[in-house]
PDB file of C-alpha atoms and ligand atoms in Angstrom:
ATOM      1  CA  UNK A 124     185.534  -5.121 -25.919  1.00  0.00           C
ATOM      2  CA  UNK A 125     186.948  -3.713 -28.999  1.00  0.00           C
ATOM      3  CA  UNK A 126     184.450  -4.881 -30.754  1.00  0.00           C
ATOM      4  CA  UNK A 127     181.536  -3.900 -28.753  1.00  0.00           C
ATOM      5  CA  UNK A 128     182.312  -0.211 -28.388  1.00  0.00           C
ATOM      6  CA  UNK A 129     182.829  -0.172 -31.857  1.00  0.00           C
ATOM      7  CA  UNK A 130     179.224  -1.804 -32.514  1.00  0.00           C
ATOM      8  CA  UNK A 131     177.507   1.105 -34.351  1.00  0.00           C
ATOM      9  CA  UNK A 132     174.655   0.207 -31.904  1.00  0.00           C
ATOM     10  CA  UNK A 133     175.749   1.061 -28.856  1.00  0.00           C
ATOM     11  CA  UNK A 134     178.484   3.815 -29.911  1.00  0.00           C
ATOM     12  CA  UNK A 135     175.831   5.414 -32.038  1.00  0.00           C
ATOM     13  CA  UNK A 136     173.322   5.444 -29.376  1.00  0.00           C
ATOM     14  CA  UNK A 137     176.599   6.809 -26.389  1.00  0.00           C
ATOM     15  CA  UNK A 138     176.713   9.765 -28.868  1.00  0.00           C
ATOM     16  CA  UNK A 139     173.113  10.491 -29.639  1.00  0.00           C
ATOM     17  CA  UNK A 140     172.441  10.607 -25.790  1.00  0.00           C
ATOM     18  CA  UNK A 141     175.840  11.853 -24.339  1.00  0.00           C
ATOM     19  CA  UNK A 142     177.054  14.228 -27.201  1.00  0.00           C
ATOM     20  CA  UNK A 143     174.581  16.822 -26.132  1.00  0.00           C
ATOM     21  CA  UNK A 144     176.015  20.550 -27.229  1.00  0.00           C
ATOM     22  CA  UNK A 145     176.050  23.708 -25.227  1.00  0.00           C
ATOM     23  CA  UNK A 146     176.160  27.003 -26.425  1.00  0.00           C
ATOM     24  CA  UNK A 147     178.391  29.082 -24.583  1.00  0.00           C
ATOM     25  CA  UNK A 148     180.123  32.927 -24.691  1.00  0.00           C
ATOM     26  CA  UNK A 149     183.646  32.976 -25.819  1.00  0.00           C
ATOM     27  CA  UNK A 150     183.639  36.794 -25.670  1.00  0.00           C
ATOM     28  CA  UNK A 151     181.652  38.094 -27.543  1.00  0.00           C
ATOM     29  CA  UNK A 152     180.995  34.857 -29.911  1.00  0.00           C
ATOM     30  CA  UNK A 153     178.100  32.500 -29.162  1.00  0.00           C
ATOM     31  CA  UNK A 154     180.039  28.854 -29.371  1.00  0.00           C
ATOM     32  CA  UNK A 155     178.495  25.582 -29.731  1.00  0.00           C
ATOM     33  CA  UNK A 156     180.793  22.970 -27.864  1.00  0.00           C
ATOM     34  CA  UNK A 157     179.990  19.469 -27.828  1.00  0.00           C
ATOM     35  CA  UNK A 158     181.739  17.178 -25.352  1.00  0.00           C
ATOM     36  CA  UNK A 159     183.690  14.020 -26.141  1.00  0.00           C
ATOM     37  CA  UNK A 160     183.021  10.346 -24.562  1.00  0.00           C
ATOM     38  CA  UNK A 161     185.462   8.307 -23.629  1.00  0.00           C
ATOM     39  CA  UNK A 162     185.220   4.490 -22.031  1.00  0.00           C
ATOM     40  CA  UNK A 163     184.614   4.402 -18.538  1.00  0.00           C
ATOM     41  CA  UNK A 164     185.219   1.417 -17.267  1.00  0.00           C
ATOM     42  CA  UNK A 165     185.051  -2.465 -19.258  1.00  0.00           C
ATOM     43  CA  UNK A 166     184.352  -5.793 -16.727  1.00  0.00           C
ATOM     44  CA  UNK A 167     183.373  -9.140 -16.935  1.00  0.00           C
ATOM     45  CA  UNK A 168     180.893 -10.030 -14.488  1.00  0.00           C
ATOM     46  CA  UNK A 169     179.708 -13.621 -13.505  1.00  0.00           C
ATOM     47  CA  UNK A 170     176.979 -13.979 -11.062  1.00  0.00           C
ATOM     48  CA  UNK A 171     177.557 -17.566  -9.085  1.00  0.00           C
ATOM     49  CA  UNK A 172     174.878 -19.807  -8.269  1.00  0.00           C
ATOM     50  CA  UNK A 173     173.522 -18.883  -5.006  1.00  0.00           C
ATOM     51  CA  UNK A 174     175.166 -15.492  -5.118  1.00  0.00           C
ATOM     52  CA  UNK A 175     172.576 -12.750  -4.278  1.00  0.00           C
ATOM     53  CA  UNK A 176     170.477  -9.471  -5.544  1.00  0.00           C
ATOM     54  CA  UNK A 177     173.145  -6.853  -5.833  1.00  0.00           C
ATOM     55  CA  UNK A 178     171.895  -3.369  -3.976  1.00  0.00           C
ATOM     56  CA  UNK A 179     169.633  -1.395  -6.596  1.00  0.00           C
ATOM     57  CA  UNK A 180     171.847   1.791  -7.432  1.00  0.00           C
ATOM     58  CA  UNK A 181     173.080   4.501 -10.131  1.00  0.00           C
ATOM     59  CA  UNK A 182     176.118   3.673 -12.083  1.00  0.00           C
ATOM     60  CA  UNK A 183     176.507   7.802 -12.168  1.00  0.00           C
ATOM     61  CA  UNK A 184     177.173   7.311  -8.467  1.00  0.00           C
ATOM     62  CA  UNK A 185     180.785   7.394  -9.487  1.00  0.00           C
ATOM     63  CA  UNK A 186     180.668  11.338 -10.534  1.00  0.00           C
ATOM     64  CA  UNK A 187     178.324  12.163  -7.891  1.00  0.00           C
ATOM     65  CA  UNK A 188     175.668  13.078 -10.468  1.00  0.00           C
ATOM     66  CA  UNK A 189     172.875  14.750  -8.708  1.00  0.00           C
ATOM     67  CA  UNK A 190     169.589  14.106 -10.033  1.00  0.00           C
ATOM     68  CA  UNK A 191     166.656  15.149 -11.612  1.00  0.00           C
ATOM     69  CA  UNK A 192     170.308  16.034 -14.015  1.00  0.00           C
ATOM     70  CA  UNK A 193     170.364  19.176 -15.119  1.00  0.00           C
ATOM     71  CA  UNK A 194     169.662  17.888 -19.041  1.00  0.00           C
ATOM     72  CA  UNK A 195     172.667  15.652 -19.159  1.00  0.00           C
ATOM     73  CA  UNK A 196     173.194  12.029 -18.464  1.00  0.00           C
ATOM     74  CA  UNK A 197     176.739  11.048 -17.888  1.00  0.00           C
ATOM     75  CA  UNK A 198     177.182   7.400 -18.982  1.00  0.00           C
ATOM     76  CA  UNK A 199     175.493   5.235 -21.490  1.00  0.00           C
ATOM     77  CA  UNK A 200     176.189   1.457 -19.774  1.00  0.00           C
ATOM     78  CA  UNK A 201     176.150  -1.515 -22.142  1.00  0.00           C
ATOM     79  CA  UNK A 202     175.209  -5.392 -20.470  1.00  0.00           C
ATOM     80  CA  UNK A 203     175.810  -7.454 -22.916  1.00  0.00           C
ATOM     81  CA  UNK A 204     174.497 -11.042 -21.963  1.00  0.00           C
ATOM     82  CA  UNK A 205     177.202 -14.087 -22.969  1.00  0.00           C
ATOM     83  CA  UNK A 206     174.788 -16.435 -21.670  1.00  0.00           C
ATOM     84  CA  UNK A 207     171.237 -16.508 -21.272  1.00  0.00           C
ATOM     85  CA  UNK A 208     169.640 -13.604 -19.069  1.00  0.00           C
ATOM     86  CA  UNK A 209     166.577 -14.589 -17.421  1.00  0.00           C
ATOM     87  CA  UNK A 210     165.259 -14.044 -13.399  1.00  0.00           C
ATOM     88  CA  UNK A 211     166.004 -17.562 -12.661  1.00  0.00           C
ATOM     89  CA  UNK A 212     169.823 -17.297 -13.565  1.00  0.00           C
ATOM     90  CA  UNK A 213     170.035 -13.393 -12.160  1.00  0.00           C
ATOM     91  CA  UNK A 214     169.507 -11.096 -15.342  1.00  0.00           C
ATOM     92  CA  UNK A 215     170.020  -7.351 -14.732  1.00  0.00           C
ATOM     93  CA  UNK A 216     166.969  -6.251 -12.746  1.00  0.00           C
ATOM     94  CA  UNK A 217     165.946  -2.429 -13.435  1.00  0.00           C
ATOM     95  CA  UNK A 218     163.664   0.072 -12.989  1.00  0.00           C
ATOM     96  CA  UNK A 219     162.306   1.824 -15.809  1.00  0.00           C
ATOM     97  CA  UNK A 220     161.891   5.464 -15.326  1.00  0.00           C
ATOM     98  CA  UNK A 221     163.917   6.146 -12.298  1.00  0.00           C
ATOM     99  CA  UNK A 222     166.090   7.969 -14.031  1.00  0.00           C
ATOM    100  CA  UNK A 223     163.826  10.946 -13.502  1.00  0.00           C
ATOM    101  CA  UNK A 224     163.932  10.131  -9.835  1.00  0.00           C
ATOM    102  CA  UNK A 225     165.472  12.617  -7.483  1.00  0.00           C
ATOM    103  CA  UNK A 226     167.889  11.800  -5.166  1.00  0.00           C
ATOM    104  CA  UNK A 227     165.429  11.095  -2.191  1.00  0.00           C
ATOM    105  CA  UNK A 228     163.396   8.472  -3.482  1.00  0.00           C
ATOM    106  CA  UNK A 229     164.638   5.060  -2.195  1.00  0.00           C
ATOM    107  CA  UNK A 230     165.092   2.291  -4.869  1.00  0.00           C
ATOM    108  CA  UNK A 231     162.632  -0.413  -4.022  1.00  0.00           C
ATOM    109  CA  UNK A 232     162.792  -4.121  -5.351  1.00  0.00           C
ATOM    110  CA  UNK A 233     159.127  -4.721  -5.997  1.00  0.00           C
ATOM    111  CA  UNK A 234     159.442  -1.893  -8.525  1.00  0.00           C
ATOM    112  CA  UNK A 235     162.363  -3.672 -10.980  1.00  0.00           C
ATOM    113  CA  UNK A 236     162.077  -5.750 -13.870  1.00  0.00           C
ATOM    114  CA  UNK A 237     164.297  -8.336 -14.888  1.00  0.00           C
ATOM    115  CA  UNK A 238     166.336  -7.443 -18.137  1.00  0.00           C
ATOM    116  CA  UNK A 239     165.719 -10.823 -19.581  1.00  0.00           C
ATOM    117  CA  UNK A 240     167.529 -11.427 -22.767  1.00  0.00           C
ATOM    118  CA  UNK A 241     168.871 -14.236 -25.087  1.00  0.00           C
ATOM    119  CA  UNK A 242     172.859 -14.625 -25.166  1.00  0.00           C
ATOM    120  CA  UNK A 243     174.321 -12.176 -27.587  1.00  0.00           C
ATOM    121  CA  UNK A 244     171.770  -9.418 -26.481  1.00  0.00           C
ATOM    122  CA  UNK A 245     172.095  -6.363 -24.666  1.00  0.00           C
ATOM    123  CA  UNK A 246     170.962  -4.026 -22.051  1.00  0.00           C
ATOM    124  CA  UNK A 247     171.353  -0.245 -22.880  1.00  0.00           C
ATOM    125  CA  UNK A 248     170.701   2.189 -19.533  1.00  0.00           C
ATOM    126  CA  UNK A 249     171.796   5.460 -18.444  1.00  0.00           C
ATOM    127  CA  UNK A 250     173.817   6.491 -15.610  1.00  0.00           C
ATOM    128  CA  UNK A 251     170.794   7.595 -13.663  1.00  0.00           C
ATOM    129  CA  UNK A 252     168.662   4.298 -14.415  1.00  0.00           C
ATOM    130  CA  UNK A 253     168.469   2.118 -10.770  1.00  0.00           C
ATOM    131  CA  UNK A 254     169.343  -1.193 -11.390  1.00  0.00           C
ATOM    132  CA  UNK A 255     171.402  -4.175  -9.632  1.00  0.00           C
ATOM    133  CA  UNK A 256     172.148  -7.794 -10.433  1.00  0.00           C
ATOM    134  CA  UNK A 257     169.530 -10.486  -9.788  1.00  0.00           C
ATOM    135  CA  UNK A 258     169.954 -13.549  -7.807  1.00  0.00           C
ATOM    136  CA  UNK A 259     171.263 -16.803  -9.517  1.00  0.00           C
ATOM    137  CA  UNK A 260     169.124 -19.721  -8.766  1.00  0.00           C
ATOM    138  CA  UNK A 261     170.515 -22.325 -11.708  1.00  0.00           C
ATOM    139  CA  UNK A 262     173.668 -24.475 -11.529  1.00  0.00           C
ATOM    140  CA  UNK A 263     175.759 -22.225 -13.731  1.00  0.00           C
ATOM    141  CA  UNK A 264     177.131 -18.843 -13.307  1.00  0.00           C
ATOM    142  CA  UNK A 265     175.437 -15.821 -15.101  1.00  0.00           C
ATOM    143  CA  UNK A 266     177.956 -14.028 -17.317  1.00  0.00           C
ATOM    144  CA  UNK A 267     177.638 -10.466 -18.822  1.00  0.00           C
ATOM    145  CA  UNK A 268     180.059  -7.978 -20.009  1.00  0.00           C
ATOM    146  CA  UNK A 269     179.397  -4.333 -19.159  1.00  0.00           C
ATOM    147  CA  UNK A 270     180.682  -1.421 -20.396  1.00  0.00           C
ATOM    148  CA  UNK A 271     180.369   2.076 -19.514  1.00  0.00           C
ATOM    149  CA  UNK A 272     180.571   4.973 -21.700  1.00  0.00           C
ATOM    150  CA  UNK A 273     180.547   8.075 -20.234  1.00  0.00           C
ATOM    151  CA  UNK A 274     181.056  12.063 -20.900  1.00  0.00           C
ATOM    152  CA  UNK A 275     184.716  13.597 -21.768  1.00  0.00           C
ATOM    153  CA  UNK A 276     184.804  15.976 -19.196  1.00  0.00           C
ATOM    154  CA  UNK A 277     184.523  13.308 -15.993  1.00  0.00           C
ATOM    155  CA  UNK A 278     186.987  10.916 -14.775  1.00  0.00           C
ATOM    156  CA  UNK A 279     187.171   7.668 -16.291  1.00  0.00           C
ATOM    157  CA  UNK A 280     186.319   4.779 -12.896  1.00  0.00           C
ATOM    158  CA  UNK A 281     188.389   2.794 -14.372  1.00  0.00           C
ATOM    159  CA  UNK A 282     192.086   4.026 -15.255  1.00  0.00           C
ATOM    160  CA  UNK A 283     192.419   3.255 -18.850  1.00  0.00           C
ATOM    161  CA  UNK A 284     195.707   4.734 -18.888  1.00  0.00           C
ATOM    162  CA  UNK A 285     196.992   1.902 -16.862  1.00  0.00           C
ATOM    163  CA  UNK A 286     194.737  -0.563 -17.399  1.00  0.00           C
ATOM    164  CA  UNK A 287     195.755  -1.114 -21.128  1.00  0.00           C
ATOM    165  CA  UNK A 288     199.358  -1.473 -21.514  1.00  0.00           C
ATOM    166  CA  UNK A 289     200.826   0.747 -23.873  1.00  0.00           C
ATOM    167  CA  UNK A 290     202.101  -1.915 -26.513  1.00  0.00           C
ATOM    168  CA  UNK A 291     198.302  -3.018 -27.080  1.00  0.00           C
ATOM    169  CA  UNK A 292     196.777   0.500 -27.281  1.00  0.00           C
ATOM    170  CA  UNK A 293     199.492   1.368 -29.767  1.00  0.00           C
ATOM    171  CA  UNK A 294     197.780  -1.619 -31.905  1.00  0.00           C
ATOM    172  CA  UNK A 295     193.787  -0.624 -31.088  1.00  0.00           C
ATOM    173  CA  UNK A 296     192.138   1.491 -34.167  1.00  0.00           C
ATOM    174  CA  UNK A 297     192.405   4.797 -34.053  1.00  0.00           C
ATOM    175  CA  UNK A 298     188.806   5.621 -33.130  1.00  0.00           C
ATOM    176  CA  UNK A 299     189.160   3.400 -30.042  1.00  0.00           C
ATOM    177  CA  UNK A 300     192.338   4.640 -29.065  1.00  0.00           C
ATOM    178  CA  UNK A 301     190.595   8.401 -28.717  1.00  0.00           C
ATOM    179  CA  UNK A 302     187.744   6.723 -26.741  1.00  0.00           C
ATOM    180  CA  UNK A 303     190.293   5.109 -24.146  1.00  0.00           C
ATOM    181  CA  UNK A 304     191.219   8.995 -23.574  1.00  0.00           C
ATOM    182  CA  UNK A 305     193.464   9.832 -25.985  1.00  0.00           C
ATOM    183  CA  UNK A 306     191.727  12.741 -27.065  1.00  0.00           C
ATOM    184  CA  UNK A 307     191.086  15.849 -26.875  1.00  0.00           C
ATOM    185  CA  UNK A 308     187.927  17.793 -27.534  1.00  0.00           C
ATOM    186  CA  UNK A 309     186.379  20.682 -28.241  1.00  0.00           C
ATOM    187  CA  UNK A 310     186.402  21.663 -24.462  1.00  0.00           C
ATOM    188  CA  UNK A 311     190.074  20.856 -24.016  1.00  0.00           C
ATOM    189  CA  UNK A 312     190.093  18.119 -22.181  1.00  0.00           C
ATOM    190  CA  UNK A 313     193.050  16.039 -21.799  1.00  0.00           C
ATOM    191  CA  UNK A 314     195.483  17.981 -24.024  1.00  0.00           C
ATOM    192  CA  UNK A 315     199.356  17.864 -23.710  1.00  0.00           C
ATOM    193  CA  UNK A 316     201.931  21.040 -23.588  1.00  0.00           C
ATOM    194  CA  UNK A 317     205.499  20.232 -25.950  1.00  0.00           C
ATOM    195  CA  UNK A 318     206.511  23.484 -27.299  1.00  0.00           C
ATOM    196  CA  UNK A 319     204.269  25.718 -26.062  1.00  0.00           C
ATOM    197  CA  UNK A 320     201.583  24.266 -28.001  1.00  0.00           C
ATOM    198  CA  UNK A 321     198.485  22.198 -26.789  1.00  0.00           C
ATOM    199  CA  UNK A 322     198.714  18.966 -28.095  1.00  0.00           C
ATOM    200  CA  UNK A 323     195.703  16.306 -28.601  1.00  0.00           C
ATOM    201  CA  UNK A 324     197.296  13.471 -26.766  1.00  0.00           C
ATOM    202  CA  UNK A 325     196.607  11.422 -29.968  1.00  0.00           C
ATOM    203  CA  UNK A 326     199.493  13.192 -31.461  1.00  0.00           C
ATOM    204  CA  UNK A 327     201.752  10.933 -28.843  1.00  0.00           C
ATOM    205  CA  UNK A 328     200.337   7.889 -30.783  1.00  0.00           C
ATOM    206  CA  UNK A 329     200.933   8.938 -34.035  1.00  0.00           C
ATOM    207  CA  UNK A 330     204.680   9.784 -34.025  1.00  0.00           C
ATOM    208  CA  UNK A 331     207.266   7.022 -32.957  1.00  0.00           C
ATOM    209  CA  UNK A 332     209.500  10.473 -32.383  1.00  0.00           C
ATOM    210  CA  UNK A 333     207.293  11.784 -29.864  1.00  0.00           C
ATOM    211  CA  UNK A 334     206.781   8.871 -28.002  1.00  0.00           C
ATOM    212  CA  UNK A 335     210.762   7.999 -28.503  1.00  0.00           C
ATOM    213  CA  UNK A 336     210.986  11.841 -26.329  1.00  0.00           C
ATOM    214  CA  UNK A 337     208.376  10.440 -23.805  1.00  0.00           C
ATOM    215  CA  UNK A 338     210.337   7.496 -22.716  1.00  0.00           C
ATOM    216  CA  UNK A 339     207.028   5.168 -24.177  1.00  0.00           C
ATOM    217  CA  UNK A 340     208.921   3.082 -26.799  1.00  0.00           C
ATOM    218  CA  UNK A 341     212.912   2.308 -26.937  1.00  0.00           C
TER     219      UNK A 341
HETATM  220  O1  LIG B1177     175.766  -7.831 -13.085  1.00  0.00           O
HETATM  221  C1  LIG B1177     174.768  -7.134 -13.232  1.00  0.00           C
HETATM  222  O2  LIG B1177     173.714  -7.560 -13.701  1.00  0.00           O
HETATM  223  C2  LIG B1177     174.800  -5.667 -12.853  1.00  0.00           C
HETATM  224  C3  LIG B1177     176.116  -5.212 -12.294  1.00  0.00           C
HETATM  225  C4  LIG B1177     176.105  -3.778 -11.905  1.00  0.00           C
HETATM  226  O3  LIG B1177     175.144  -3.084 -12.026  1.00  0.00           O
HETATM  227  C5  LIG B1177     177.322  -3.146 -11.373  1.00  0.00           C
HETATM  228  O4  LIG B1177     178.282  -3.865 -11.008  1.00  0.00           O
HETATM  229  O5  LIG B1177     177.372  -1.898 -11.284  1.00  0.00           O
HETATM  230 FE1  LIG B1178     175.635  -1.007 -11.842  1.00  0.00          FE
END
């Protein structure tokens, strides 16, 4: 997974769609802020033979993201195929535009496509695209892993915090280490108080002293 948020790809295309900037008063200054993204969530998911369609939905479900969005999607989701996606063995079925649906219109099957790809490829969508897994008809299970990268200022659906224990983060490169949350951005997100001072939580990772004070390493 390391690898595949770092893929300049699909990180490069989570901050060209995510990263939008406001502008914003900060008295009487006009700011520009741009928002952080962080991982969301990382899974492996097989589909079994026989196993059925999955219920079309919104992966933005999870933040209650009411749509048509109000100019900002909240997660970029990555489906990258480890074996072959086609209908027969229950590639990703979407539909293409419905992320300028609102949230009456009903998902409908006839209206999805399957995502069909060769291993090694992968299916970009946004939060607000309807989609679900297809229906495995071959003798082997479908396998994809999906990964969802989503704005700073949400909660991440999975806990990344607790997920990853702390002796393998300490090892992850820097950049991924911020995406897993240890950040903070230009909107103050996530910061830390020692001393009176706001600290980036990255700070923690960077000095064995500070984490020595936090009870993280002996
Ligand atoms: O496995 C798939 O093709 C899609 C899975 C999915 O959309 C989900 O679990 O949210
Ligand atoms: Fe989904």
């Amino acid at each position: 997974m390391v690898d595949v948020v770092m893929h300049p790809l699909y990180l490069g295309a989570a901050r060209k769609i995510l990263q939008k900037p406001v502008d914003v008063w900060f008295g009487q200054q006009r700011t520009t802020v741009t928002p952080q993204i962080q991982i969301g969530m990382t899974q492996a998911i097989q589909i079994h033979p026989g196993q059925g369609k999955q219920p079309l939905h919104r992966d933005d479900t999870s933040f209650l993201w009411r749509h048509p969005n109000y100019g900002r999607e909240a997660r970029l989701q990555i489906m990258l195929a480890i074996t072959e996606f086609t209908e027969a063995t229950g590639a990703t079925r979407v539909i293409p535009g419905s992320h300028k649906w609102d949230d009456e219109r009903c998902p409908q099957p006839e209206e999805t496509v399957n995502a069909e790809m060769a291993a090694g490829s992968a299916l970009l969508f946004i939060g607000s695209t309807y989609h679900g897994g297809g229906t495995n008809s071959i003798d082997t299970p479908r396998t994809g892993l999906t990964m969802g990268i989503d704005l700073g200022c949400v909660r991440q659906e999975e806990n990344q915090y607790l997920s990853i224990p702390f002796e393998t983060l300490k090892g992850l490169p820097s950049e991924v280490q911020r995406l897993l949350g240890w950040d903070a951005g230009e909107n103050f997100m996530g910061w830390v108080e020692r001393g009176g001072k706001m600290l980036s939580p990255h700070t923690f990772l960077e000095s064995d002293d500070v984490l020595k004070s936090l009870g993280l390493v002996g």
